[in-house]
Amino acid sequence: MEPRPLTVRYFAGARAAAGRPEEVAAAGRSLDDLTTELAQRHGDRLAAVLRVASFLVDGVACHDRRAPLPGGATIDVLPPFAGG
């Protein structure tokens, strides 16, 4: 059975750079692999955001960008926010 696809949700500047609020991507990869694919798909503007963004995997901060992402996971892309 094929793993369920990932849902990638973009917030703030990541949403503007991707040109959409969310999209799906194939499962069976790491966060590093996923961000490389997303940068290639959407270009330099999103690539720049992805380099400085934080990521949540099913609501939990992802610290190991080489670990396999679980099928069906939701990946939130959170760029740095201004303010304080």
PDB file of N, CA, C and O in Angstrom:
ATOM      1  N   MET A   1       0.842  -1.183   0.000  1.00  0.00           N
ATOM      2  CA  MET A   1       0.000   0.000   0.000  1.00  0.00           C
ATOM      3  C   MET A   1       0.889   1.249   0.000  1.00  0.00           C
ATOM      4  O   MET A   1       1.853   1.339   0.747  1.00  0.00           O
ATOM      5  N   GLU A   2       0.562   2.175  -0.840  1.00  0.00           N
ATOM      6  CA  GLU A   2       1.280   3.440  -0.998  1.00  0.00           C
ATOM      7  C   GLU A   2       1.034   4.327   0.232  1.00  0.00           C
ATOM      8  O   GLU A   2      -0.096   4.436   0.704  1.00  0.00           O
ATOM      9  N   PRO A   3       2.099   4.972   0.796  1.00  0.00           N
ATOM     10  CA  PRO A   3       1.868   5.860   1.942  1.00  0.00           C
ATOM     11  C   PRO A   3       1.014   7.058   1.538  1.00  0.00           C
ATOM     12  O   PRO A   3       1.071   7.522   0.401  1.00  0.00           O
ATOM     13  N   ARG A   4       0.215   7.529   2.473  1.00  0.00           N
ATOM     14  CA  ARG A   4      -0.631   8.701   2.209  1.00  0.00           C
ATOM     15  C   ARG A   4       0.244   9.923   1.963  1.00  0.00           C
ATOM     16  O   ARG A   4       1.294  10.075   2.578  1.00  0.00           O
ATOM     17  N   PRO A   5      -0.196  10.823   1.074  1.00  0.00           N
ATOM     18  CA  PRO A   5       0.614  12.004   0.777  1.00  0.00           C
ATOM     19  C   PRO A   5       0.713  12.951   1.968  1.00  0.00           C
ATOM     20  O   PRO A   5      -0.097  12.909   2.896  1.00  0.00           O
ATOM     21  N   LEU A   6       1.702  13.809   1.908  1.00  0.00           N
ATOM     22  CA  LEU A   6       1.905  14.855   2.913  1.00  0.00           C
ATOM     23  C   LEU A   6       1.075  16.075   2.529  1.00  0.00           C
ATOM     24  O   LEU A   6       0.908  16.368   1.349  1.00  0.00           O
ATOM     25  N   THR A   7       0.593  16.792   3.531  1.00  0.00           N
ATOM     26  CA  THR A   7      -0.039  18.089   3.309  1.00  0.00           C
ATOM     27  C   THR A   7       0.939  19.144   3.799  1.00  0.00           C
ATOM     28  O   THR A   7       1.396  19.088   4.940  1.00  0.00           O
ATOM     29  N   VAL A   8       1.283  20.076   2.933  1.00  0.00           N
ATOM     30  CA  VAL A   8       2.205  21.161   3.281  1.00  0.00           C
ATOM     31  C   VAL A   8       1.372  22.436   3.372  1.00  0.00           C
ATOM     32  O   VAL A   8       0.709  22.820   2.401  1.00  0.00           O
ATOM     33  N   ARG A   9       1.385  23.060   4.554  1.00  0.00           N
ATOM     34  CA  ARG A   9       0.639  24.303   4.760  1.00  0.00           C
ATOM     35  C   ARG A   9       1.627  25.442   4.935  1.00  0.00           C
ATOM     36  O   ARG A   9       2.577  25.337   5.713  1.00  0.00           O
ATOM     37  N   TYR A  10       1.387  26.530   4.205  1.00  0.00           N
ATOM     38  CA  TYR A  10       2.261  27.697   4.230  1.00  0.00           C
ATOM     39  C   TYR A  10       1.619  28.818   5.030  1.00  0.00           C
ATOM     40  O   TYR A  10       0.425  29.072   4.901  1.00  0.00           O
ATOM     41  N   PHE A  11       2.428  29.518   5.819  1.00  0.00           N
ATOM     42  CA  PHE A  11       1.931  30.623   6.617  1.00  0.00           C
ATOM     43  C   PHE A  11       2.725  31.887   6.302  1.00  0.00           C
ATOM     44  O   PHE A  11       3.913  31.829   5.985  1.00  0.00           O
ATOM     45  N   ALA A  12       2.055  33.040   6.391  1.00  0.00           N
ATOM     46  CA  ALA A  12       2.656  34.371   6.249  1.00  0.00           C
ATOM     47  C   ALA A  12       3.497  34.465   4.974  1.00  0.00           C
ATOM     48  O   ALA A  12       2.997  34.212   3.882  1.00  0.00           O
ATOM     49  N   GLY A  13       4.774  34.844   5.101  1.00  0.00           N
ATOM     50  CA  GLY A  13       5.641  35.040   3.941  1.00  0.00           C
ATOM     51  C   GLY A  13       5.843  33.775   3.125  1.00  0.00           C
ATOM     52  O   GLY A  13       6.082  33.849   1.920  1.00  0.00           O
ATOM     53  N   ALA A  14       5.750  32.620   3.737  1.00  0.00           N
ATOM     54  CA  ALA A  14       5.867  31.362   2.995  1.00  0.00           C
ATOM     55  C   ALA A  14       4.677  31.197   2.055  1.00  0.00           C
ATOM     56  O   ALA A  14       4.824  30.743   0.918  1.00  0.00           O
ATOM     57  N   ARG A  15       3.505  31.591   2.523  1.00  0.00           N
ATOM     58  CA  ARG A  15       2.297  31.515   1.678  1.00  0.00           C
ATOM     59  C   ARG A  15       2.450  32.436   0.471  1.00  0.00           C
ATOM     60  O   ARG A  15       2.153  32.043  -0.654  1.00  0.00           O
ATOM     61  N   ALA A  16       2.929  33.649   0.705  1.00  0.00           N
ATOM     62  CA  ALA A  16       3.127  34.586  -0.407  1.00  0.00           C
ATOM     63  C   ALA A  16       4.172  34.060  -1.392  1.00  0.00           C
ATOM     64  O   ALA A  16       3.993  34.148  -2.604  1.00  0.00           O
ATOM     65  N   ALA A  17       5.251  33.485  -0.893  1.00  0.00           N
ATOM     66  CA  ALA A  17       6.320  32.984  -1.754  1.00  0.00           C
ATOM     67  C   ALA A  17       5.883  31.764  -2.560  1.00  0.00           C
ATOM     68  O   ALA A  17       6.273  31.600  -3.712  1.00  0.00           O
ATOM     69  N   ALA A  18       5.068  30.903  -1.952  1.00  0.00           N
ATOM     70  CA  ALA A  18       4.590  29.706  -2.649  1.00  0.00           C
ATOM     71  C   ALA A  18       3.426  30.024  -3.580  1.00  0.00           C
ATOM     72  O   ALA A  18       3.148  29.266  -4.509  1.00  0.00           O
ATOM     73  N   GLY A  19       2.718  31.122  -3.293  1.00  0.00           N
ATOM     74  CA  GLY A  19       1.577  31.491  -4.111  1.00  0.00           C
ATOM     75  C   GLY A  19       0.344  30.660  -3.856  1.00  0.00           C
ATOM     76  O   GLY A  19      -0.573  30.609  -4.666  1.00  0.00           O
ATOM     77  N   ARG A  20       0.295  30.030  -2.691  1.00  0.00           N
ATOM     78  CA  ARG A  20      -0.854  29.183  -2.327  1.00  0.00           C
ATOM     79  C   ARG A  20      -0.816  28.924  -0.827  1.00  0.00           C
ATOM     80  O   ARG A  20       0.258  28.979  -0.221  1.00  0.00           O
ATOM     81  N   PRO A  21      -1.949  28.600  -0.221  1.00  0.00           N
ATOM     82  CA  PRO A  21      -1.962  28.330   1.220  1.00  0.00           C
ATOM     83  C   PRO A  21      -1.489  26.924   1.582  1.00  0.00           C
ATOM     84  O   PRO A  21      -0.981  26.699   2.672  1.00  0.00           O
ATOM     85  N   GLU A  22      -1.665  25.974   0.668  1.00  0.00           N
ATOM     86  CA  GLU A  22      -1.224  24.600   0.942  1.00  0.00           C
ATOM     87  C   GLU A  22      -1.134  23.814  -0.347  1.00  0.00           C
ATOM     88  O   GLU A  22      -1.624  24.237  -1.387  1.00  0.00           O
ATOM     89  N   GLU A  23      -0.484  22.649  -0.239  1.00  0.00           N
ATOM     90  CA  GLU A  23      -0.386  21.722  -1.359  1.00  0.00           C
ATOM     91  C   GLU A  23      -0.067  20.341  -0.813  1.00  0.00           C
ATOM     92  O   GLU A  23       0.226  20.187   0.373  1.00  0.00           O
ATOM     93  N   VAL A  24      -0.135  19.354  -1.667  1.00  0.00           N
ATOM     94  CA  VAL A  24       0.214  17.994  -1.261  1.00  0.00           C
ATOM     95  C   VAL A  24       1.535  17.613  -1.915  1.00  0.00           C
ATOM     96  O   VAL A  24       1.905  18.142  -2.967  1.00  0.00           O
ATOM     97  N   ALA A  25       2.231  16.700  -1.260  1.00  0.00           N
ATOM     98  CA  ALA A  25       3.507  16.187  -1.763  1.00  0.00           C
ATOM     99  C   ALA A  25       3.584  14.705  -1.426  1.00  0.00           C
ATOM    100  O   ALA A  25       2.937  14.243  -0.479  1.00  0.00           O
ATOM    101  N   ALA A  26       4.371  13.997  -2.184  1.00  0.00           N
ATOM    102  CA  ALA A  26       4.530  12.562  -1.961  1.00  0.00           C
ATOM    103  C   ALA A  26       5.208  12.302  -0.621  1.00  0.00           C
ATOM    104  O   ALA A  26       6.069  13.066  -0.188  1.00  0.00           O
ATOM    105  N   ALA A  27       4.798  11.226   0.025  1.00  0.00           N
ATOM    106  CA  ALA A  27       5.396  10.809   1.299  1.00  0.00           C
ATOM    107  C   ALA A  27       6.665  10.014   1.022  1.00  0.00           C
ATOM    108  O   ALA A  27       7.092   9.868  -0.117  1.00  0.00           O
ATOM    109  N   GLY A  28       7.275   9.502   2.095  1.00  0.00           N
ATOM    110  CA  GLY A  28       8.453   8.647   1.949  1.00  0.00           C
ATOM    111  C   GLY A  28       9.742   9.415   1.767  1.00  0.00           C
ATOM    112  O   GLY A  28      10.630   8.978   1.043  1.00  0.00           O
ATOM    113  N   ARG A  29       9.854  10.552   2.418  1.00  0.00           N
ATOM    114  CA  ARG A  29      11.047  11.389   2.291  1.00  0.00           C
ATOM    115  C   ARG A  29      11.295  12.128   3.591  1.00  0.00           C
ATOM    116  O   ARG A  29      10.469  12.140   4.474  1.00  0.00           O
ATOM    117  N   SER A  30      12.426  12.799   3.652  1.00  0.00           N
ATOM    118  CA  SER A  30      12.768  13.607   4.823  1.00  0.00           C
ATOM    119  C   SER A  30      12.343  15.056   4.583  1.00  0.00           C
ATOM    120  O   SER A  30      12.008  15.446   3.458  1.00  0.00           O
ATOM    121  N   LEU A  31      12.409  15.862   5.623  1.00  0.00           N
ATOM    122  CA  LEU A  31      12.109  17.284   5.494  1.00  0.00           C
ATOM    123  C   LEU A  31      13.116  17.958   4.564  1.00  0.00           C
ATOM    124  O   LEU A  31      12.739  18.806   3.742  1.00  0.00           O
ATOM    125  N   ASP A  32      14.387  17.578   4.645  1.00  0.00           N
ATOM    126  CA  ASP A  32      15.382  18.132   3.726  1.00  0.00           C
ATOM    127  C   ASP A  32      15.014  17.825   2.271  1.00  0.00           C
ATOM    128  O   ASP A  32      15.089  18.698   1.406  1.00  0.00           O
ATOM    129  N   ASP A  33      14.603  16.588   2.003  1.00  0.00           N
ATOM    130  CA  ASP A  33      14.205  16.216   0.642  1.00  0.00           C
ATOM    131  C   ASP A  33      12.975  17.004   0.196  1.00  0.00           C
ATOM    132  O   ASP A  33      12.909  17.484  -0.932  1.00  0.00           O
ATOM    133  N   LEU A  34      12.016  17.135   1.092  1.00  0.00           N
ATOM    134  CA  LEU A  34      10.788  17.854   0.775  1.00  0.00           C
ATOM    135  C   LEU A  34      11.069  19.321   0.473  1.00  0.00           C
ATOM    136  O   LEU A  34      10.571  19.863  -0.519  1.00  0.00           O
ATOM    137  N   THR A  35      11.870  19.973   1.303  1.00  0.00           N
ATOM    138  CA  THR A  35      12.134  21.396   1.065  1.00  0.00           C
ATOM    139  C   THR A  35      12.914  21.614  -0.226  1.00  0.00           C
ATOM    140  O   THR A  35      12.693  22.610  -0.914  1.00  0.00           O
ATOM    141  N   THR A  36      13.795  20.690  -0.570  1.00  0.00           N
ATOM    142  CA  THR A  36      14.498  20.791  -1.850  1.00  0.00           C
ATOM    143  C   THR A  36      13.511  20.724  -3.004  1.00  0.00           C
ATOM    144  O   THR A  36      13.572  21.533  -3.941  1.00  0.00           O
ATOM    145  N   GLU A  37      12.579  19.789  -2.940  1.00  0.00           N
ATOM    146  CA  GLU A  37      11.565  19.667  -3.994  1.00  0.00           C
ATOM    147  C   GLU A  37      10.687  20.915  -4.073  1.00  0.00           C
ATOM    148  O   GLU A  37      10.415  21.425  -5.159  1.00  0.00           O
ATOM    149  N   LEU A  38      10.265  21.423  -2.927  1.00  0.00           N
ATOM    150  CA  LEU A  38       9.397  22.609  -2.917  1.00  0.00           C
ATOM    151  C   LEU A  38      10.130  23.827  -3.476  1.00  0.00           C
ATOM    152  O   LEU A  38       9.546  24.620  -4.215  1.00  0.00           O
ATOM    153  N   ALA A  39      11.404  23.977  -3.142  1.00  0.00           N
ATOM    154  CA  ALA A  39      12.192  25.094  -3.667  1.00  0.00           C
ATOM    155  C   ALA A  39      12.327  24.988  -5.185  1.00  0.00           C
ATOM    156  O   ALA A  39      12.213  25.993  -5.900  1.00  0.00           O
ATOM    157  N   GLN A  40      12.547  23.785  -5.682  1.00  0.00           N
ATOM    158  CA  GLN A  40      12.644  23.592  -7.137  1.00  0.00           C
ATOM    159  C   GLN A  40      11.311  23.870  -7.812  1.00  0.00           C
ATOM    160  O   GLN A  40      11.263  24.442  -8.900  1.00  0.00           O
ATOM    161  N   ARG A  41      10.231  23.485  -7.169  1.00  0.00           N
ATOM    162  CA  ARG A  41       8.896  23.657  -7.738  1.00  0.00           C
ATOM    163  C   ARG A  41       8.486  25.128  -7.793  1.00  0.00           C
ATOM    164  O   ARG A  41       7.862  25.563  -8.754  1.00  0.00           O
ATOM    165  N   HIS A  42       8.837  25.906  -6.761  1.00  0.00           N
ATOM    166  CA  HIS A  42       8.318  27.273  -6.633  1.00  0.00           C
ATOM    167  C   HIS A  42       9.365  28.369  -6.823  1.00  0.00           C
ATOM    168  O   HIS A  42       9.007  29.541  -6.883  1.00  0.00           O
ATOM    169  N   GLY A  43      10.638  28.058  -6.872  1.00  0.00           N
ATOM    170  CA  GLY A  43      11.651  29.051  -7.203  1.00  0.00           C
ATOM    171  C   GLY A  43      12.389  29.658  -6.024  1.00  0.00           C
ATOM    172  O   GLY A  43      12.215  29.270  -4.870  1.00  0.00           O
ATOM    173  N   ASP A  44      13.215  30.641  -6.369  1.00  0.00           N
ATOM    174  CA  ASP A  44      14.155  31.243  -5.415  1.00  0.00           C
ATOM    175  C   ASP A  44      13.481  31.930  -4.241  1.00  0.00           C
ATOM    176  O   ASP A  44      14.009  31.908  -3.128  1.00  0.00           O
ATOM    177  N   ARG A  45      12.349  32.559  -4.477  1.00  0.00           N
ATOM    178  CA  ARG A  45      11.681  33.284  -3.391  1.00  0.00           C
ATOM    179  C   ARG A  45      11.285  32.325  -2.264  1.00  0.00           C
ATOM    180  O   ARG A  45      11.556  32.582  -1.095  1.00  0.00           O
ATOM    181  N   LEU A  46      10.661  31.202  -2.623  1.00  0.00           N
ATOM    182  CA  LEU A  46      10.302  30.228  -1.589  1.00  0.00           C
ATOM    183  C   LEU A  46      11.550  29.571  -1.020  1.00  0.00           C
ATOM    184  O   LEU A  46      11.626  29.327   0.186  1.00  0.00           O
ATOM    185  N   ALA A  47      12.546  29.308  -1.839  1.00  0.00           N
ATOM    186  CA  ALA A  47      13.793  28.698  -1.354  1.00  0.00           C
ATOM    187  C   ALA A  47      14.399  29.543  -0.242  1.00  0.00           C
ATOM    188  O   ALA A  47      14.856  29.007   0.779  1.00  0.00           O
ATOM    189  N   ALA A  48      14.387  30.871  -0.408  1.00  0.00           N
ATOM    190  CA  ALA A  48      14.936  31.765   0.614  1.00  0.00           C
ATOM    191  C   ALA A  48      14.139  31.672   1.912  1.00  0.00           C
ATOM    192  O   ALA A  48      14.716  31.660   3.004  1.00  0.00           O
ATOM    193  N   VAL A  49      12.829  31.580   1.807  1.00  0.00           N
ATOM    194  CA  VAL A  49      11.985  31.449   3.004  1.00  0.00           C
ATOM    195  C   VAL A  49      12.242  30.109   3.681  1.00  0.00           C
ATOM    196  O   VAL A  49      12.365  30.032   4.909  1.00  0.00           O
ATOM    197  N   LEU A  50      12.339  29.042   2.908  1.00  0.00           N
ATOM    198  CA  LEU A  50      12.534  27.706   3.474  1.00  0.00           C
ATOM    199  C   LEU A  50      13.854  27.594   4.236  1.00  0.00           C
ATOM    200  O   LEU A  50      13.946  26.836   5.206  1.00  0.00           O
ATOM    201  N   ARG A  51      14.868  28.345   3.817  1.00  0.00           N
ATOM    202  CA  ARG A  51      16.163  28.291   4.506  1.00  0.00           C
ATOM    203  C   ARG A  51      16.080  28.819   5.936  1.00  0.00           C
ATOM    204  O   ARG A  51      16.870  28.411   6.789  1.00  0.00           O
ATOM    205  N   VAL A  52      15.147  29.725   6.220  1.00  0.00           N
ATOM    206  CA  VAL A  52      15.065  30.337   7.550  1.00  0.00           C
ATOM    207  C   VAL A  52      13.799  29.947   8.313  1.00  0.00           C
ATOM    208  O   VAL A  52      13.609  30.363   9.456  1.00  0.00           O
ATOM    209  N   ALA A  53      12.952  29.147   7.697  1.00  0.00           N
ATOM    210  CA  ALA A  53      11.675  28.775   8.309  1.00  0.00           C
ATOM    211  C   ALA A  53      11.850  27.715   9.398  1.00  0.00           C
ATOM    212  O   ALA A  53      12.835  26.982   9.429  1.00  0.00           O
ATOM    213  N   SER A  54      10.836  27.661  10.259  1.00  0.00           N
ATOM    214  CA  SER A  54      10.674  26.560  11.208  1.00  0.00           C
ATOM    215  C   SER A  54       9.585  25.650  10.648  1.00  0.00           C
ATOM    216  O   SER A  54       8.722  26.093   9.881  1.00  0.00           O
ATOM    217  N   PHE A  55       9.619  24.393  11.059  1.00  0.00           N
ATOM    218  CA  PHE A  55       8.668  23.423  10.531  1.00  0.00           C
ATOM    219  C   PHE A  55       8.018  22.651  11.669  1.00  0.00           C
ATOM    220  O   PHE A  55       8.702  22.225  12.605  1.00  0.00           O
ATOM    221  N   LEU A  56       6.710  22.471  11.557  1.00  0.00           N
ATOM    222  CA  LEU A  56       5.978  21.602  12.466  1.00  0.00           C
ATOM    223  C   LEU A  56       5.529  20.389  11.679  1.00  0.00           C
ATOM    224  O   LEU A  56       5.056  20.525  10.540  1.00  0.00           O
ATOM    225  N   VAL A  57       5.678  19.216  12.266  1.00  0.00           N
ATOM    226  CA  VAL A  57       5.184  17.976  11.677  1.00  0.00           C
ATOM    227  C   VAL A  57       4.078  17.484  12.596  1.00  0.00           C
ATOM    228  O   VAL A  57       4.328  17.134  13.749  1.00  0.00           O
ATOM    229  N   ASP A  58       2.859  17.539  12.096  1.00  0.00           N
ATOM    230  CA  ASP A  58       1.673  17.203  12.902  1.00  0.00           C
ATOM    231  C   ASP A  58       1.661  17.981  14.212  1.00  0.00           C
ATOM    232  O   ASP A  58       1.383  17.432  15.285  1.00  0.00           O
ATOM    233  N   GLY A  59       2.026  19.263  14.142  1.00  0.00           N
ATOM    234  CA  GLY A  59       1.961  20.155  15.291  1.00  0.00           C
ATOM    235  C   GLY A  59       3.157  20.128  16.219  1.00  0.00           C
ATOM    236  O   GLY A  59       3.181  20.836  17.219  1.00  0.00           O
ATOM    237  N   VAL A  60       4.169  19.327  15.905  1.00  0.00           N
ATOM    238  CA  VAL A  60       5.352  19.203  16.762  1.00  0.00           C
ATOM    239  C   VAL A  60       6.569  19.735  15.999  1.00  0.00           C
ATOM    240  O   VAL A  60       6.782  19.388  14.832  1.00  0.00           O
ATOM    241  N   ALA A  61       7.382  20.560  16.666  1.00  0.00           N
ATOM    242  CA  ALA A  61       8.574  21.121  16.030  1.00  0.00           C
ATOM    243  C   ALA A  61       9.474  19.998  15.524  1.00  0.00           C
ATOM    244  O   ALA A  61       9.731  19.026  16.231  1.00  0.00           O
ATOM    245  N   CYS A  62       9.948  20.150  14.297  1.00  0.00           N
ATOM    246  CA  CYS A  62      10.836  19.163  13.681  1.00  0.00           C
ATOM    247  C   CYS A  62      12.273  19.634  13.840  1.00  0.00           C
ATOM    248  O   CYS A  62      12.637  20.699  13.339  1.00  0.00           O
ATOM    249  N   HIS A  63      13.092  18.838  14.527  1.00  0.00           N
ATOM    250  CA  HIS A  63      14.495  19.193  14.747  1.00  0.00           C
ATOM    251  C   HIS A  63      15.449  18.319  13.943  1.00  0.00           C
ATOM    252  O   HIS A  63      16.605  18.673  13.764  1.00  0.00           O
ATOM    253  N   ASP A  64      14.977  17.170  13.472  1.00  0.00           N
ATOM    254  CA  ASP A  64      15.808  16.276  12.662  1.00  0.00           C
ATOM    255  C   ASP A  64      15.299  16.312  11.229  1.00  0.00           C
ATOM    256  O   ASP A  64      14.356  15.601  10.875  1.00  0.00           O
ATOM    257  N   ARG A  65      15.905  17.142  10.427  1.00  0.00           N
ATOM    258  CA  ARG A  65      15.441  17.356   9.057  1.00  0.00           C
ATOM    259  C   ARG A  65      15.749  16.186   8.129  1.00  0.00           C
ATOM    260  O   ARG A  65      15.305  16.162   6.996  1.00  0.00           O
ATOM    261  N   ARG A  66      16.494  15.193   8.616  1.00  0.00           N
ATOM    262  CA  ARG A  66      16.806  14.017   7.795  1.00  0.00           C
ATOM    263  C   ARG A  66      15.958  12.804   8.142  1.00  0.00           C
ATOM    264  O   ARG A  66      16.026  11.786   7.460  1.00  0.00           O
ATOM    265  N   ALA A  67      15.155  12.903   9.189  1.00  0.00           N
ATOM    266  CA  ALA A  67      14.291  11.782   9.582  1.00  0.00           C
ATOM    267  C   ALA A  67      13.147  11.630   8.577  1.00  0.00           C
ATOM    268  O   ALA A  67      12.640  12.633   8.054  1.00  0.00           O
ATOM    269  N   PRO A  68      12.722  10.400   8.291  1.00  0.00           N
ATOM    270  CA  PRO A  68      11.602  10.200   7.374  1.00  0.00           C
ATOM    271  C   PRO A  68      10.322  10.825   7.933  1.00  0.00           C
ATOM    272  O   PRO A  68      10.035  10.701   9.132  1.00  0.00           O
ATOM    273  N   LEU A  69       9.572  11.478   7.066  1.00  0.00           N
ATOM    274  CA  LEU A  69       8.286  12.046   7.466  1.00  0.00           C
ATOM    275  C   LEU A  69       7.217  10.965   7.365  1.00  0.00           C
ATOM    276  O   LEU A  69       7.188  10.216   6.383  1.00  0.00           O
ATOM    277  N   PRO A  70       6.323  10.872   8.349  1.00  0.00           N
ATOM    278  CA  PRO A  70       5.289   9.839   8.296  1.00  0.00           C
ATOM    279  C   PRO A  70       4.250  10.147   7.217  1.00  0.00           C
ATOM    280  O   PRO A  70       3.884  11.313   7.000  1.00  0.00           O
ATOM    281  N   GLY A  71       3.799   9.113   6.520  1.00  0.00           N
ATOM    282  CA  GLY A  71       2.751   9.286   5.519  1.00  0.00           C
ATOM    283  C   GLY A  71       1.521   9.916   6.142  1.00  0.00           C
ATOM    284  O   GLY A  71       1.160   9.623   7.276  1.00  0.00           O
ATOM    285  N   GLY A  72       0.895  10.816   5.406  1.00  0.00           N
ATOM    286  CA  GLY A  72      -0.304  11.487   5.877  1.00  0.00           C
ATOM    287  C   GLY A  72      -0.053  12.657   6.805  1.00  0.00           C
ATOM    288  O   GLY A  72      -0.991  13.290   7.275  1.00  0.00           O
ATOM    289  N   ALA A  73       1.215  12.970   7.075  1.00  0.00           N
ATOM    290  CA  ALA A  73       1.543  14.056   8.001  1.00  0.00           C
ATOM    291  C   ALA A  73       1.190  15.415   7.401  1.00  0.00           C
ATOM    292  O   ALA A  73       1.153  15.593   6.181  1.00  0.00           O
ATOM    293  N   THR A  74       0.956  16.380   8.292  1.00  0.00           N
ATOM    294  CA  THR A  74       0.776  17.767   7.907  1.00  0.00           C
ATOM    295  C   THR A  74       2.037  18.521   8.302  1.00  0.00           C
ATOM    296  O   THR A  74       2.450  18.468   9.459  1.00  0.00           O
ATOM    297  N   ILE A  75       2.640  19.175   7.325  1.00  0.00           N
ATOM    298  CA  ILE A  75       3.873  19.940   7.548  1.00  0.00           C
ATOM    299  C   ILE A  75       3.516  21.422   7.481  1.00  0.00           C
ATOM    300  O   ILE A  75       3.032  21.905   6.459  1.00  0.00           O
ATOM    301  N   ASP A  76       3.730  22.144   8.574  1.00  0.00           N
ATOM    302  CA  ASP A  76       3.499  23.584   8.607  1.00  0.00           C
ATOM    303  C   ASP A  76       4.824  24.304   8.402  1.00  0.00           C
ATOM    304  O   ASP A  76       5.808  24.011   9.076  1.00  0.00           O
ATOM    305  N   VAL A  77       4.834  25.247   7.445  1.00  0.00           N
ATOM    306  CA  VAL A  77       6.018  26.028   7.137  1.00  0.00           C
ATOM    307  C   VAL A  77       5.817  27.405   7.762  1.00  0.00           C
ATOM    308  O   VAL A  77       4.927  28.160   7.351  1.00  0.00           O
ATOM    309  N   LEU A  78       6.656  27.721   8.766  1.00  0.00           N
ATOM    310  CA  LEU A  78       6.508  28.948   9.537  1.00  0.00           C
ATOM    311  C   LEU A  78       7.749  29.822   9.353  1.00  0.00           C
ATOM    312  O   LEU A  78       8.793  29.554   9.958  1.00  0.00           O
ATOM    313  N   PRO A  79       7.641  30.875   8.553  1.00  0.00           N
ATOM    314  CA  PRO A  79       8.787  31.781   8.424  1.00  0.00           C
ATOM    315  C   PRO A  79       8.952  32.584   9.697  1.00  0.00           C
ATOM    316  O   PRO A  79       8.038  32.644  10.532  1.00  0.00           O
ATOM    317  N   PRO A  80      10.121  33.202   9.888  1.00  0.00           N
ATOM    318  CA  PRO A  80      10.285  34.061  11.066  1.00  0.00           C
ATOM    319  C   PRO A  80       9.234  35.177  11.043  1.00  0.00           C
ATOM    320  O   PRO A  80       8.929  35.721   9.988  1.00  0.00           O
ATOM    321  N   PHE A  81       8.689  35.471  12.197  1.00  0.00           N
ATOM    322  CA  PHE A  81       7.667  36.513  12.299  1.00  0.00           C
ATOM    323  C   PHE A  81       8.289  37.761  12.889  1.00  0.00           C
ATOM    324  O   PHE A  81       9.116  37.687  13.793  1.00  0.00           O
ATOM    325  N   ALA A  82       7.879  38.914  12.396  1.00  0.00           N
ATOM    326  CA  ALA A  82       8.362  40.182  12.928  1.00  0.00           C
ATOM    327  C   ALA A  82       7.600  40.517  14.212  1.00  0.00           C
ATOM    328  O   ALA A  82       6.542  39.978  14.483  1.00  0.00           O
ATOM    329  N   GLY A  83       8.147  41.399  14.977  1.00  0.00           N
ATOM    330  CA  GLY A  83       7.465  41.835  16.192  1.00  0.00           C
ATOM    331  C   GLY A  83       8.194  41.335  17.414  1.00  0.00           C
ATOM    332  O   GLY A  83       9.267  40.781  17.366  1.00  0.00           O
ATOM    333  N   GLY A  84       7.594  41.531  18.537  1.00  0.00           N
ATOM    334  CA  GLY A  84       8.279  41.085  19.723  1.00  0.00           C
ATOM    335  C   GLY A  84       7.494  41.399  20.876  1.00  0.00           C
ATOM    336  O   GLY A  84       7.418  41.208  21.944  1.00  0.00           O
TER     337      GLY A  84
END
